[in-house]
Coordinates of C-alpha atoms and ligand atoms in Angstrom, one line a residue:
M8 CA 5.3 -3.7 32.5
I9 CA 4.3 -2.0 29.3
I10 CA 7.8 -0.5 27.4
V11 CA 7.4 1.5 23.9
L12 CA 9.9 0.6 21.4
F13 CA 10.3 4.1 19.8
G14 CA 12.8 4.9 16.7
K15 CA 11.9 5.4 12.8
P16 CA 11.4 2.9 10.1
G17 CA 14.1 0.2 9.9
A18 CA 15.5 1.4 13.1
G19 CA 14.7 -2.3 14.0
K20 CA 12.3 -2.3 16.1
G21 CA 10.4 -5.4 14.4
T22 CA 13.8 -7.6 14.7
Q23 CA 14.2 -6.4 18.8
A24 CA 10.5 -6.7 19.8
P25 CA 10.3 -10.5 20.0
L26 CA 13.9 -10.8 21.4
L27 CA 13.1 -8.2 24.2
A28 CA 9.6 -9.6 24.7
A29 CA 11.6 -13.4 25.2
A30 CA 14.2 -12.3 27.5
L31 CA 11.5 -10.0 29.5
G32 CA 8.8 -12.6 29.4
V33 CA 5.8 -10.4 27.9
P34 CA 4.2 -10.3 24.6
T35 CA 4.5 -7.8 21.9
L36 CA 2.0 -5.9 19.5
A37 CA 3.0 -4.6 16.2
T38 CA 0.2 -2.3 15.2
G39 CA 2.0 -2.5 11.8
D40 CA 1.4 -6.5 11.7
E41 CA -1.9 -6.1 12.8
L42 CA -3.1 -3.9 10.1
R43 CA -0.9 -6.0 7.8
A44 CA -2.7 -9.1 8.8
A45 CA -6.1 -6.8 8.5
I46 CA -5.4 -6.3 4.9
R47 CA -4.6 -9.7 4.1
S48 CA -7.8 -11.0 5.6
G49 CA -9.7 -8.5 3.2
S50 CA -11.3 -7.0 6.5
A51 CA -13.3 -3.4 7.0
L52 CA -10.2 -2.2 8.9
G53 CA -8.0 -3.8 6.9
L54 CA -9.6 -1.9 3.9
E55 CA -9.1 1.3 5.5
A56 CA -5.9 1.2 6.4
K57 CA -4.3 -0.3 3.3
A58 CA -4.3 3.3 1.2
Y59 CA -2.5 4.9 4.1
M60 CA -0.1 2.4 4.6
D61 CA 1.1 2.1 0.7
R62 CA 1.6 5.8 0.5
G63 CA 3.8 5.7 3.9
D64 CA 1.1 8.0 5.5
L65 CA -0.2 7.0 9.5
V66 CA -3.5 5.3 9.6
P67 CA -5.7 7.4 12.0
D68 CA -5.2 7.5 15.7
A69 CA -8.8 6.1 16.4
V70 CA -7.9 3.0 14.4
I71 CA -5.1 2.6 16.2
L72 CA -6.2 3.2 19.4
G73 CA -8.9 0.7 18.9
I74 CA -6.4 -1.8 18.6
I75 CA -4.2 -0.9 21.8
K76 CA -7.5 -1.0 24.0
Q77 CA -8.4 -4.8 22.3
A78 CA -4.5 -5.9 22.9
L79 CA -4.1 -4.6 26.5
S80 CA -7.4 -5.6 28.1
E81 CA -6.8 -9.4 26.2
P82 CA -5.6 -11.8 29.3
R83 CA -2.3 -12.5 27.5
A84 CA -1.4 -8.8 28.4
A85 CA -2.0 -9.5 31.9
K86 CA 1.9 -9.4 32.7
G87 CA 2.6 -6.5 30.1
V88 CA 3.2 -5.7 26.6
L89 CA 6.3 -4.2 24.7
L90 CA 4.8 -1.8 22.0
D91 CA 6.4 -2.0 18.4
G92 CA 5.2 0.9 16.2
V93 CA 3.1 2.4 19.2
V94 CA 3.4 5.4 20.0
R95 CA 3.4 7.5 16.9
T96 CA 1.7 10.5 17.6
V97 CA 0.9 12.5 20.6
P98 CA -2.8 11.8 20.5
Q99 CA -1.5 8.1 20.5
A100 CA 0.5 9.0 23.4
E101 CA -2.2 10.3 25.4
G102 CA -5.0 7.7 24.1
L103 CA -2.7 4.9 25.5
A104 CA -2.1 6.8 28.8
A105 CA -5.8 6.6 29.3
V106 CA -6.2 2.8 28.6
C107 CA -3.6 2.1 30.9
A108 CA -5.1 4.6 33.3
D109 CA -8.7 2.8 33.2
L110 CA -6.4 -0.5 33.7
G111 CA -4.6 0.4 36.5
T112 CA -1.2 0.6 34.4
Q113 CA 1.6 2.8 32.6
V114 CA 3.8 3.6 30.2
D115 CA 7.3 2.0 32.2
A116 CA 9.8 3.3 29.7
V117 CA 10.5 4.2 26.3
L118 CA 13.0 2.7 24.5
C119 CA 14.4 5.2 21.4
F120 CA 16.1 3.0 19.0
D121 CA 18.9 5.9 17.5
I122 CA 20.0 5.5 13.4
D123 CA 20.6 8.3 10.6
D124 CA 18.5 8.6 7.7
D125 CA 21.2 7.5 5.2
E126 CA 21.3 4.1 7.4
I127 CA 17.6 3.9 7.4
V128 CA 17.4 3.8 3.5
R129 CA 20.2 1.3 2.9
R130 CA 18.3 -1.0 5.6
L131 CA 15.0 -0.4 3.9
A132 CA 15.8 -0.7 0.7
S133 CA 17.3 -4.2 1.3
R134 CA 14.6 -5.5 3.5
T135 CA 12.2 -8.3 2.9
I136 CA 9.6 -9.8 5.4
C137 CA 7.6 -13.0 5.6
D138 CA 4.2 -13.0 3.8
T139 CA 2.8 -15.2 6.8
C140 CA 4.5 -14.7 10.0
Q141 CA 6.2 -10.8 9.2
H142 CA 9.8 -11.5 10.4
P143 CA 11.9 -8.9 8.8
R144 CA 15.4 -9.9 6.8
G145 CA 17.6 -7.7 5.5
D146 CA 20.3 -10.4 4.3
A147 CA 17.5 -12.2 1.6
E148 CA 15.9 -11.7 -1.7
P149 CA 11.9 -11.7 -2.2
G150 CA 10.8 -15.6 -2.9
D151 CA 13.6 -17.1 -0.5
P152 CA 11.7 -19.5 2.0
C153 CA 11.6 -18.1 5.6
V154 CA 14.0 -19.0 8.2
Q155 CA 11.8 -19.1 11.3
P156 CA 11.6 -22.4 12.8
G157 CA 8.1 -23.9 11.2
C158 CA 7.0 -21.4 9.6
P159 CA 6.1 -22.1 5.5
G160 CA 6.4 -18.7 4.6
K161 CA 8.4 -17.1 1.9
L162 CA 10.1 -13.2 1.6
V163 CA 8.7 -10.7 -0.2
R164 CA 8.9 -6.8 0.0
R165 CA 7.0 -4.1 1.5
K166 CA 5.3 -2.0 -1.0
D167 CA 5.9 0.5 1.9
D168 CA 9.8 0.1 1.2
E169 CA 9.5 1.7 -2.1
P170 CA 12.1 4.5 -2.3
E171 CA 9.1 7.2 -2.5
A172 CA 7.2 5.7 0.4
I173 CA 10.7 5.3 2.1
R174 CA 11.1 9.1 1.9
N175 CA 7.5 10.2 2.9
R176 CA 7.8 7.8 6.2
L177 CA 10.8 9.4 7.5
D178 CA 9.2 13.0 7.0
V179 CA 5.9 11.8 8.6
Y180 CA 8.9 10.5 11.6
R181 CA 9.5 13.9 11.7
R182 CA 6.7 15.6 11.5
Q183 CA 4.3 13.6 13.4
T184 CA 6.5 11.1 15.5
A185 CA 9.0 12.3 16.9
P186 CA 7.2 15.0 19.1
V187 CA 5.7 12.2 21.1
L188 CA 9.7 11.9 22.8
Q189 CA 9.0 15.0 24.4
W190 CA 5.6 14.2 25.5
Y191 CA 6.5 11.4 27.3
R192 CA 10.1 13.3 29.0
T193 CA 7.6 16.3 30.2
H194 CA 4.8 13.5 31.2
G195 CA 8.1 12.1 33.7
T196 CA 8.5 9.1 31.8
K197 CA 11.7 7.2 31.6
V198 CA 13.0 7.7 27.6
A199 CA 16.2 5.6 27.0
T200 CA 18.1 6.3 23.4
I201 CA 19.8 3.4 22.2
D202 CA 22.5 3.4 19.4
A203 CA 20.6 0.7 17.2
V204 CA 23.7 0.7 14.7
G205 CA 25.6 -2.6 15.5
S206 CA 24.8 -6.4 15.4
V207 CA 21.2 -7.3 16.6
E208 CA 22.6 -9.4 19.9
E209 CA 24.8 -6.1 20.6
V210 CA 21.3 -4.0 19.9
T211 CA 19.6 -6.7 22.4
A212 CA 22.1 -6.2 25.1
R213 CA 21.8 -2.2 25.2
A214 CA 18.3 -2.3 25.1
L215 CA 17.9 -4.6 28.0
S216 CA 20.7 -2.7 30.0
A217 CA 18.7 0.3 29.6
L218 CA 16.0 -0.9 31.2
A219 CA 18.1 -2.5 33.9
P220 CA 16.6 -0.8 37.3
Ligands
AMP529 P1 5.5 -0.8 10.5 O1 5.2 -2.4 10.3 O2 5.6 -0.6 12.5 O3 6.5 0.0 9.6 O4 4.0 0.0 10.1 C1 3.6 -0.2 9.0 C2 2.3 0.8 8.5 O5 1.5 1.0 9.3 C3 2.9 2.7 8.8 O6 3.7 3.2 7.8 C4 1.8 3.2 9.2 O7 0.8 3.2 7.8 C5 0.8 2.0 9.9 N1 0.8 2.2 11.4 C6 1.5 1.3 12.1 N2 1.4 1.4 13.1 C7 0.8 2.5 13.7 C8 0.5 3.6 14.5 N3 0.9 3.5 15.8 N4 -0.2 5.0 14.0 C9 -0.3 4.8 12.7 N5 0.0 3.9 11.9 C10 0.4 3.5 12.0

């Protein structure tokens, strides 16, 4: 089972991904988390990605497709994977389809979390994430401890949550990412739109019911 979580930055994909993955019994792949981990480790991948990410631009498709290919080939992905933050361009959709075809699988559904720009700007301006496990919070201050069980991390602001980067990310979404939905529709993949405004539990329930047969 391969599910693509889709939507504007700040739509709640990162909050919903672990909840949906637990309910569906598959792991998550969050390319943003992978890239931030690469930056922290000082790897060549991290060095290449950092400037793009700080500006709110997309990291080149070849880099993302390398991450996807490796993750989908791992044994932990044998039953499928929930993709959080992939697919963000039409070439990524094409590349993912090719990787899936090689592995004898396919994207089963795209869940599009729907939310308007004003709500996004409000959410991202008050978002913090854990510097260790990356879990996002909307109701805490930088420096507060992470509340995920057993995590020793502390909350920080993301550089790409600054107002200028947020504006750029929304613009990038409209120009490069939004056309991906039409690509999936024309290729016969189920696309379900989920109202992303509501409590975390409400949005999880809407997403799971959209996936029900
Ligand atoms: P996220 O944590 O999903 O908001 O991603 C943070 C940043 O990582 C994005 O603004 C991009 O710079 C980069 N990124 C993450 N996933 C992708 C992707 N699939 N394609 C291109 N860039 C990505």
